[in-house]
Short mmCIF file of N, CA, C and O in Angstrom, two decimals:
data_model
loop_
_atom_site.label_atom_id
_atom_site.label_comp_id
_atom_site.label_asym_id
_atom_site.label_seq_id
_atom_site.Cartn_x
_atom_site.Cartn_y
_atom_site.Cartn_z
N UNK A 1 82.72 110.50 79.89
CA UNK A 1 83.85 109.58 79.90
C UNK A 1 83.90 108.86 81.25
O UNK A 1 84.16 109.46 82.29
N UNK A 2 83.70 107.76 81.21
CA UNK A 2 84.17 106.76 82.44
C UNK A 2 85.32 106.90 83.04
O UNK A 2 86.14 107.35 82.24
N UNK A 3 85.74 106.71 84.05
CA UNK A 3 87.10 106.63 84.34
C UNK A 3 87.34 105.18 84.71
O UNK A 3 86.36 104.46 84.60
N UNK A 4 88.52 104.60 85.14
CA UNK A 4 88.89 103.17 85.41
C UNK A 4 88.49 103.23 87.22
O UNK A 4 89.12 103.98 87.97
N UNK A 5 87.56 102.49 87.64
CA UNK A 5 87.63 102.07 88.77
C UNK A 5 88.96 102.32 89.97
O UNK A 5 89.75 101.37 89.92
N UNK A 6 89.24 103.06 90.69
CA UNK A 6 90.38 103.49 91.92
C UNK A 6 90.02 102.82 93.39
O UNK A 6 88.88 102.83 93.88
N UNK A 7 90.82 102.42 93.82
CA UNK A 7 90.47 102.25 95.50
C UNK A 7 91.92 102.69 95.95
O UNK A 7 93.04 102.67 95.43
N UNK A 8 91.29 103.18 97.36
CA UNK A 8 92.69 103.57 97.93
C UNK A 8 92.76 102.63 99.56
O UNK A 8 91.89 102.51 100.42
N UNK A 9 93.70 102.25 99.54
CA UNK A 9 94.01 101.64 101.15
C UNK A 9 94.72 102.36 102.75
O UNK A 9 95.92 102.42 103.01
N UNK A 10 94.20 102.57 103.15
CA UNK A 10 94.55 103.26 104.14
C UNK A 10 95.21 102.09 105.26
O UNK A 10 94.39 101.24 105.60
N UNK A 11 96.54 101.97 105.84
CA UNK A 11 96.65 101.14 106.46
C UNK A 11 97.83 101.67 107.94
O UNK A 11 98.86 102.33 108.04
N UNK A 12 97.08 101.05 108.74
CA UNK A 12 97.81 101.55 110.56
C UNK A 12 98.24 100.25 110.66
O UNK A 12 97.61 99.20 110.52
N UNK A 13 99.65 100.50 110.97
CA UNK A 13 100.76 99.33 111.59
C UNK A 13 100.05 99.11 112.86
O UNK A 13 99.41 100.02 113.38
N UNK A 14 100.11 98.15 113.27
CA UNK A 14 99.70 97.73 114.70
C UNK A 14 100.99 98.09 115.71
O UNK A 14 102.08 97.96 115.16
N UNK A 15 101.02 98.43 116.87
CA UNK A 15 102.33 98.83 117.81
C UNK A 15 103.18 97.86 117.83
O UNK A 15 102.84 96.74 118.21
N UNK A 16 104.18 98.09 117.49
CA UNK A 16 105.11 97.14 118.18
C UNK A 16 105.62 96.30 117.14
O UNK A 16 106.33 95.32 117.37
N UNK A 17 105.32 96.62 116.11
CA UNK A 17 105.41 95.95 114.51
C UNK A 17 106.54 96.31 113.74
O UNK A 17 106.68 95.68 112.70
N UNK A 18 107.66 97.46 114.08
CA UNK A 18 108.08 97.88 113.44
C UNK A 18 109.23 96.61 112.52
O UNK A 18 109.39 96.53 111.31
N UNK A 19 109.71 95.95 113.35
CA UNK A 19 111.07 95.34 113.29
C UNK A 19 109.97 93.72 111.96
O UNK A 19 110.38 93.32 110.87
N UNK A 20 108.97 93.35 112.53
CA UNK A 20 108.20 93.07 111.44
C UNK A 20 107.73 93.45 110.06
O UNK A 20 107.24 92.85 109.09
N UNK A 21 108.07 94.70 110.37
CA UNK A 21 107.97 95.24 108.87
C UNK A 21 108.85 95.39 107.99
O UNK A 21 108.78 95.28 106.77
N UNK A 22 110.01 95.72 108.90
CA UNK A 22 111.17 95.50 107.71
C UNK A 22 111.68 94.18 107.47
O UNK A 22 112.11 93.92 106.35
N UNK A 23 111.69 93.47 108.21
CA UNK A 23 111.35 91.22 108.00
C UNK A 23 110.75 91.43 106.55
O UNK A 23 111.55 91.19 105.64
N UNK A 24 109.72 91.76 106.24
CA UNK A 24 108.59 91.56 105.25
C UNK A 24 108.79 92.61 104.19
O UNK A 24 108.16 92.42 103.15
N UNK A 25 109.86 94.12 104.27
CA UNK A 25 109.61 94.62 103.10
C UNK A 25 110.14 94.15 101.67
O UNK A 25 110.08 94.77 100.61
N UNK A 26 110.63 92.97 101.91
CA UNK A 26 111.55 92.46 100.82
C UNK A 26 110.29 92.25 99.57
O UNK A 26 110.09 92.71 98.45
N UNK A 27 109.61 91.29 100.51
CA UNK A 27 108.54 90.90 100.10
C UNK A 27 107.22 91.60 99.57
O UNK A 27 106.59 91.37 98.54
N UNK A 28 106.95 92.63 100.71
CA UNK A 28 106.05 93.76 99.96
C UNK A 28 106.20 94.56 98.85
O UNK A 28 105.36 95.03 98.08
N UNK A 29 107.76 94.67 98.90
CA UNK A 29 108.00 95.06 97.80
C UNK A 29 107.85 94.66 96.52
O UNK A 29 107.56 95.44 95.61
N UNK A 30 108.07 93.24 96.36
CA UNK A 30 107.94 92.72 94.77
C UNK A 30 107.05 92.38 94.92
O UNK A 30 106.67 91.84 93.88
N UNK A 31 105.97 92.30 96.05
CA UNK A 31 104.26 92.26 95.69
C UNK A 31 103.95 93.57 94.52
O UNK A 31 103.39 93.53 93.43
N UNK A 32 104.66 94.86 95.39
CA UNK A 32 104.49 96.00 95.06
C UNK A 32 104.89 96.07 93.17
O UNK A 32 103.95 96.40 92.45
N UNK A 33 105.96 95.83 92.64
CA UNK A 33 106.25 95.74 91.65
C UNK A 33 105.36 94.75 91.09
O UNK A 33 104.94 95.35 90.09
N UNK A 34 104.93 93.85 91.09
CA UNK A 34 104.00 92.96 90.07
C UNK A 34 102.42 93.66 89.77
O UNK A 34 101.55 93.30 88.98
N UNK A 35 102.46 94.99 90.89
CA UNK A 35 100.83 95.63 90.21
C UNK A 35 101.59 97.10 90.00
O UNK A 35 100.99 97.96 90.65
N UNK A 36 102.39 97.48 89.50
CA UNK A 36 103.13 98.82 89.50
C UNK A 36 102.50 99.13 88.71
O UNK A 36 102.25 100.33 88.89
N UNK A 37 102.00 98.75 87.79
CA UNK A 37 101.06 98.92 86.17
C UNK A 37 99.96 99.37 86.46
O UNK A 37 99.65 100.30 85.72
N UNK A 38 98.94 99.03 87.49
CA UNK A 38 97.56 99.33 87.82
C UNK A 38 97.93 100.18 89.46
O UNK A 38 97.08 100.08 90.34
N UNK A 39 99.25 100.97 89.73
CA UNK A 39 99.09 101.48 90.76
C UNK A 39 99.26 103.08 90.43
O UNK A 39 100.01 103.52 89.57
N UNK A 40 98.44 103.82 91.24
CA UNK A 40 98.01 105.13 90.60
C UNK A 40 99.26 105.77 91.94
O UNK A 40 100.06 106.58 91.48
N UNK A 41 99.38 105.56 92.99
CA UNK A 41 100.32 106.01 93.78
C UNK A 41 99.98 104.97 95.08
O UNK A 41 99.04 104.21 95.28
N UNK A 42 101.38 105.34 95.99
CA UNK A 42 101.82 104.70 96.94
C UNK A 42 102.67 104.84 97.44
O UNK A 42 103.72 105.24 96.93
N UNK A 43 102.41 104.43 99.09
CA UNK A 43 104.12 104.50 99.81
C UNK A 43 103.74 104.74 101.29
O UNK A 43 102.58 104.99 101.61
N UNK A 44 104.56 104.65 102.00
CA UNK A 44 104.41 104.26 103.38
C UNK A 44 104.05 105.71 103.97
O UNK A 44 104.56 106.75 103.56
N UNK A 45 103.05 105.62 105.03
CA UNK A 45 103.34 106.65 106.17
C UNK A 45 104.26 106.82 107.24
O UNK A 45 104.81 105.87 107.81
N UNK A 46 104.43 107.98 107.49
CA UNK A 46 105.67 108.25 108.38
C UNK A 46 105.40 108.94 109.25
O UNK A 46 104.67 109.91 109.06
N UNK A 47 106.04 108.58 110.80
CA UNK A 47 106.22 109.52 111.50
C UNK A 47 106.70 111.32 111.37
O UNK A 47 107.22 111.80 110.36
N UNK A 48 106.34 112.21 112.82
CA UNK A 48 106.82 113.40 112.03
C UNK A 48 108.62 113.60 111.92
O UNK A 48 109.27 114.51 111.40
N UNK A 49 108.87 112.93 112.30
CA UNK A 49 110.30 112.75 112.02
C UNK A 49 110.90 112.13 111.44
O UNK A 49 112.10 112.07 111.72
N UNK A 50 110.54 111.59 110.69
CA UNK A 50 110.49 110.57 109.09
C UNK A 50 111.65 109.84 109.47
O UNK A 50 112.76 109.89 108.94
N UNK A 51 111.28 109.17 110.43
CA UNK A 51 112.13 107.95 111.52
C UNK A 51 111.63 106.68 111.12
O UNK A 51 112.32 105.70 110.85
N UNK A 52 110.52 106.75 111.11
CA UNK A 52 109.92 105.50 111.08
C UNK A 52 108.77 105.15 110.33
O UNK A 52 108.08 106.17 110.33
N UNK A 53 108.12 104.19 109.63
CA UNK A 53 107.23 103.97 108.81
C UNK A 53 105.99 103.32 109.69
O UNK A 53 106.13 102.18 110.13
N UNK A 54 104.99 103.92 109.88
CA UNK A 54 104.05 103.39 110.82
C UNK A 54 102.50 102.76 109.79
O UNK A 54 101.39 102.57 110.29
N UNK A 55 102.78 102.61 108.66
CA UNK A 55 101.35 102.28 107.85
C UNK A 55 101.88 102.71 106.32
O UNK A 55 102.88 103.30 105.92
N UNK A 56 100.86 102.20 105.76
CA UNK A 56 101.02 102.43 104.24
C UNK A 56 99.92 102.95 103.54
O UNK A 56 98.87 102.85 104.18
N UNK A 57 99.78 103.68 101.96
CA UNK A 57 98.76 104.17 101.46
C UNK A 57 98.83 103.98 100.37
O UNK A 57 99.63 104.72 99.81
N UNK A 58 98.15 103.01 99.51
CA UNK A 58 97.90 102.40 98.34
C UNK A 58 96.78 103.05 97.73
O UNK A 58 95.81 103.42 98.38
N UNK A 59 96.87 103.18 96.72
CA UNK A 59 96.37 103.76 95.66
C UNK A 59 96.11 102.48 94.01
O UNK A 59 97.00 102.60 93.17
N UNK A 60 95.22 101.65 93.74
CA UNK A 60 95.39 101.21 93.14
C UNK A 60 94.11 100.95 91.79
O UNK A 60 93.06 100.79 92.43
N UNK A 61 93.85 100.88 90.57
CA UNK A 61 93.09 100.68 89.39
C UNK A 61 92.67 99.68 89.84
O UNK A 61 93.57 99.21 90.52
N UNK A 62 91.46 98.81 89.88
CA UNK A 62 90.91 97.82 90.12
C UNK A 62 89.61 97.32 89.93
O UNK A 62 88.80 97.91 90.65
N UNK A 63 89.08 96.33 89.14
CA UNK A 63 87.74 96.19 88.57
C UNK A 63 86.71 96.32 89.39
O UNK A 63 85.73 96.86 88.87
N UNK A 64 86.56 95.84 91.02
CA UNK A 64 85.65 96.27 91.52
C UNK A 64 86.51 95.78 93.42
O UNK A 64 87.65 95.45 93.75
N UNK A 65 85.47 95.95 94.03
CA UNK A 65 85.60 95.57 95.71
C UNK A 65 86.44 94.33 96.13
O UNK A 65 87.30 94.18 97.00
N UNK A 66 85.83 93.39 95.11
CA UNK A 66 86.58 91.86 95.44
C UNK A 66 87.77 91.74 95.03
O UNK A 66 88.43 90.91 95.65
N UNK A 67 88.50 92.51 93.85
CA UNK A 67 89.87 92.35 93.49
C UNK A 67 90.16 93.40 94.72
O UNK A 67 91.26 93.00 95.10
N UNK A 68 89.75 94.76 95.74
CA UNK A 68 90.58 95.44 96.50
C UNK A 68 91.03 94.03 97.74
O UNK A 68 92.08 93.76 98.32
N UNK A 69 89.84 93.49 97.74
CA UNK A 69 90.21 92.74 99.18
C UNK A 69 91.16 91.59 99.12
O UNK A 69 91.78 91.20 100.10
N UNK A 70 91.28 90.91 97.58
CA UNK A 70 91.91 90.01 97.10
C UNK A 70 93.28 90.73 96.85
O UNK A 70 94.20 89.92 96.71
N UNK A 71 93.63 91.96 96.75
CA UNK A 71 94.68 92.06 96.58
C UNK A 71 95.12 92.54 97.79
O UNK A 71 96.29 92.93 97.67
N UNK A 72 94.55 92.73 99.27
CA UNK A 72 94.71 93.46 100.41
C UNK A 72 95.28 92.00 101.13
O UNK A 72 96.21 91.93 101.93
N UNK A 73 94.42 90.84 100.58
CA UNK A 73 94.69 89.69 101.39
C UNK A 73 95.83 88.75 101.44
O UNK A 73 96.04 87.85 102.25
N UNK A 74 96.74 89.26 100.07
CA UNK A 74 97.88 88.36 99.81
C UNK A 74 98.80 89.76 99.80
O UNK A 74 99.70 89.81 98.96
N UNK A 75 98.60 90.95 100.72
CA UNK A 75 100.14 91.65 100.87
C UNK A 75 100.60 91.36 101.63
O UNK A 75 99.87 91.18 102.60
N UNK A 76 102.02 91.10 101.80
CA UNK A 76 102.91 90.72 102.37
C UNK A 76 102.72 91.50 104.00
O UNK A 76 102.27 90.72 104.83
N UNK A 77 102.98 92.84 104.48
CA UNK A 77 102.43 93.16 105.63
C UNK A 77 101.05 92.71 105.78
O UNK A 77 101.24 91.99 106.75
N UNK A 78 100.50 92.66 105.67
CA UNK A 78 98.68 92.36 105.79
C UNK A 78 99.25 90.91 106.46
O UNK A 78 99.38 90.82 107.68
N UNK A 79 99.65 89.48 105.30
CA UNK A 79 99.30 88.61 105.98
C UNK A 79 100.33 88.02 106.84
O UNK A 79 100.38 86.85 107.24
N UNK A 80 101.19 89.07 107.09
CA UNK A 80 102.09 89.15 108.16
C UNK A 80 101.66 90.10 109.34
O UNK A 80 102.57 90.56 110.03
N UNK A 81 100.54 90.40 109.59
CA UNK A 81 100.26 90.84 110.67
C UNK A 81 100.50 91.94 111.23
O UNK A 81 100.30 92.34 112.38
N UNK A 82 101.16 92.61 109.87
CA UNK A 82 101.55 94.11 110.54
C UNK A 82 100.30 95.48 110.54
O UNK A 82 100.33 96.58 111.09
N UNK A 83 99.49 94.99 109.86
CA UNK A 83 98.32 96.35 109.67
C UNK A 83 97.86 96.02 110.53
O UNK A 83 97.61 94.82 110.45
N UNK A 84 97.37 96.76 112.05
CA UNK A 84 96.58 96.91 112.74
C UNK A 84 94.49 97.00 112.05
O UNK A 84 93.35 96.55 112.19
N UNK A 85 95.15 97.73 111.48
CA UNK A 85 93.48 98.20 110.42
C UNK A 85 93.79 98.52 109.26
O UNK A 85 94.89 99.07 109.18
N UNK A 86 93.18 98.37 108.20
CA UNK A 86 93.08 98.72 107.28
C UNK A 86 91.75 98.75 106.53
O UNK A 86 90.99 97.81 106.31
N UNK A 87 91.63 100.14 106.16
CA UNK A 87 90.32 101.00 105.18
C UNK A 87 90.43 100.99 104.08
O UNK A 87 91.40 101.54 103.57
N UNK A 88 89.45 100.35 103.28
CA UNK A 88 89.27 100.41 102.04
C UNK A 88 88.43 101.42 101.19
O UNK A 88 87.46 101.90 101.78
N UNK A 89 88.58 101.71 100.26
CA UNK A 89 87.29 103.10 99.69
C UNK A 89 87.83 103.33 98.27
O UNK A 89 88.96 103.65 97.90
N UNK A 90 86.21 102.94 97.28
CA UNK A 90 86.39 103.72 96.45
C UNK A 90 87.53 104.95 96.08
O UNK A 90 88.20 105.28 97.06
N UNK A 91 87.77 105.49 95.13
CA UNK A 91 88.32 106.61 94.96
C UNK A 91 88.31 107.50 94.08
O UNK A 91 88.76 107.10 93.00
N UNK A 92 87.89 108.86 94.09
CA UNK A 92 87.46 109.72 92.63
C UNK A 92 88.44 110.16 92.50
O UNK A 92 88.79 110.87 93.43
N UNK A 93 89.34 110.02 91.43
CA UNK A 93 90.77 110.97 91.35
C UNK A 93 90.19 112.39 90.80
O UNK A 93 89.50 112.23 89.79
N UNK A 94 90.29 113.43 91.12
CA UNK A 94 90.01 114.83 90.62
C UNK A 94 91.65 115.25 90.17
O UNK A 94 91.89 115.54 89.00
N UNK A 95 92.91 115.24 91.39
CA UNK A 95 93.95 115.89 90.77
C UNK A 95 94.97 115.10 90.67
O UNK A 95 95.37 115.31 91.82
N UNK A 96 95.81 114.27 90.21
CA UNK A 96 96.02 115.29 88.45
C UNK A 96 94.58 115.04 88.05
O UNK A 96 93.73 114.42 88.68
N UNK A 97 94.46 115.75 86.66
CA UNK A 97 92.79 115.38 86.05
C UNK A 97 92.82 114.46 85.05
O UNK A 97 93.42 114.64 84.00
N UNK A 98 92.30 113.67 85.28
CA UNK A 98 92.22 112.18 84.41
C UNK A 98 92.33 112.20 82.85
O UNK A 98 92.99 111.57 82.02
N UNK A 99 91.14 113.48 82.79
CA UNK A 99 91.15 113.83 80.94
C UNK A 99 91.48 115.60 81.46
O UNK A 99 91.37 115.95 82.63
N UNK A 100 91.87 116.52 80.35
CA UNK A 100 92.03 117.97 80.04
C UNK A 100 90.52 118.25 80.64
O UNK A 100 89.68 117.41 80.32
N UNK A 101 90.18 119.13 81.31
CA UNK A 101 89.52 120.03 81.82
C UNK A 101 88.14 119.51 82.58
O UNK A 101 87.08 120.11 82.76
N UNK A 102 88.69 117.77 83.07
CA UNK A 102 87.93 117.55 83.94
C UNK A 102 87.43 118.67 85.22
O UNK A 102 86.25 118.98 85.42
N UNK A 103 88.38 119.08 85.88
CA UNK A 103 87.80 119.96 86.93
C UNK A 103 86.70 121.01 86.45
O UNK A 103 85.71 121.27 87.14
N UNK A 104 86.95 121.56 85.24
CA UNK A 104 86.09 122.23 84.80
C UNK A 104 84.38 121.79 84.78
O UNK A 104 83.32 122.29 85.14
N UNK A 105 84.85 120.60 84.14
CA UNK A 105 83.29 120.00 84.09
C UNK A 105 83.12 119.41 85.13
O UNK A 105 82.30 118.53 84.90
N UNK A 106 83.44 119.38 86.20
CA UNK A 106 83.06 119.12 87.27
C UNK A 106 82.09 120.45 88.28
O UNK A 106 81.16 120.45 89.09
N UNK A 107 82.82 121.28 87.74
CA UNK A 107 82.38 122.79 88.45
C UNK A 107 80.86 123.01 87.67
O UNK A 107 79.84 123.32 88.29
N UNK A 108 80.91 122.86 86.69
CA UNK A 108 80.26 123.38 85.77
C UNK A 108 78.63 122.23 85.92
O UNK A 108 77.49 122.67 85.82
N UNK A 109 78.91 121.07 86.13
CA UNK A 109 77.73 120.30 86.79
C UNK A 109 77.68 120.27 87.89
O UNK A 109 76.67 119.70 88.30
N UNK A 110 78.76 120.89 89.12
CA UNK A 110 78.09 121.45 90.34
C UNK A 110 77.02 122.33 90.54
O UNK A 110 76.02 122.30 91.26
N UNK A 111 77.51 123.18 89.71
CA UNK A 111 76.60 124.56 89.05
C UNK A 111 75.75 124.30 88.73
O UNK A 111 75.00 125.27 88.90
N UNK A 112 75.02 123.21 88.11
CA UNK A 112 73.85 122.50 87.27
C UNK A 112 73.22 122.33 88.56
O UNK A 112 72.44 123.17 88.99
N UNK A 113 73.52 121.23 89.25
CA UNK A 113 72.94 120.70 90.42
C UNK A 113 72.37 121.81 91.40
O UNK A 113 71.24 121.87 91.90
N UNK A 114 73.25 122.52 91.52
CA UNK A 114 72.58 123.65 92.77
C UNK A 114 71.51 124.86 92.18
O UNK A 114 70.52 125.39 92.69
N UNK A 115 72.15 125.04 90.91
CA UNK A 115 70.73 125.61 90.25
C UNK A 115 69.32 124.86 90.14
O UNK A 115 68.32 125.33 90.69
N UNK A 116 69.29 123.62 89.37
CA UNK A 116 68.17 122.99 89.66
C UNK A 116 68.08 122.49 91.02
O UNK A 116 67.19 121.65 90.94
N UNK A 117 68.41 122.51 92.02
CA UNK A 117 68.08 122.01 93.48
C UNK A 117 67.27 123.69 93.90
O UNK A 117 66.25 123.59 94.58
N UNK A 118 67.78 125.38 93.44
CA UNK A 118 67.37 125.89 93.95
C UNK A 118 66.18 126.03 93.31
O UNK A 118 65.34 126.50 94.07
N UNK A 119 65.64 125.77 91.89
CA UNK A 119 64.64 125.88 91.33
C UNK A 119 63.52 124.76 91.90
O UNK A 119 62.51 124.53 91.24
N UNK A 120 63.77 124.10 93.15
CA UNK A 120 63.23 123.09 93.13
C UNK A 120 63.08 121.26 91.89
O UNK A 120 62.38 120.26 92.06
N UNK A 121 63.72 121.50 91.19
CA UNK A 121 64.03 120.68 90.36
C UNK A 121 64.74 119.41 90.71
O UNK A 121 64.89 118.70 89.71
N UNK A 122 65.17 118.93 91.71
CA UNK A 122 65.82 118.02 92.00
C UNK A 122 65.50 116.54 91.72
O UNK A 122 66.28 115.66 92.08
#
């Protein structure tokens, strides 16, 4: 079974951004709502004193690389200047499990692999 294509966004506020970010969450937000449908999870990072929001972590379904960057390029923090950096990457969802007893068959062709790797079989 295929699964649907995932990328996840990893994103660091740049210093000094804070008061910029809340300018713009109006906006990120109903960016946020128009892909709520193709978003697997999300939501801001926080300080350890859950004071302040220093970056965000997107989680989103997406056909390939060019829709992650196309949709990285029209968010509202992004082209407001608040991400210092932001990482893009593939993403294998393992938990929750996509279908019933994915993890299983996951173990179970780990098991495959390292047996034929020790048989020399690789």
């Amino acid at each position: 079974m295929k699964d649907e294509a995932r990328y996840l966004f990893l994103c660091f506020d740049a210093p000094g951004m804070q008061q910029v970010r809340l300018d713009h969450r109006p906006s990120h937000i109903e960016y946020m709502i128009a892909v709520k449908d193709i978003t697997v999870f999300g939501g801001p990072l926080r300080n350890d004193e859950d004071t302040v929001s220093d970056g965000s972590i997107f989680c989103l379904k997406l056909p390939d690389r060019a829709a992650a960057l196309a949709f990285m390029e029209n968010e509202p923090y992004n082209r407001s200047g608040v991400f210092e950096s932001v990482i893009i990457r593939r993403f294998r969802q393992m938990v929750p499990e996509l279908h019933e007893n994915a993890l299983e068959e996951e173990l179970q062709a780990e098991k495959n692999r390292v047996a034929r790797a020790a048989a020399g079989d690789c």
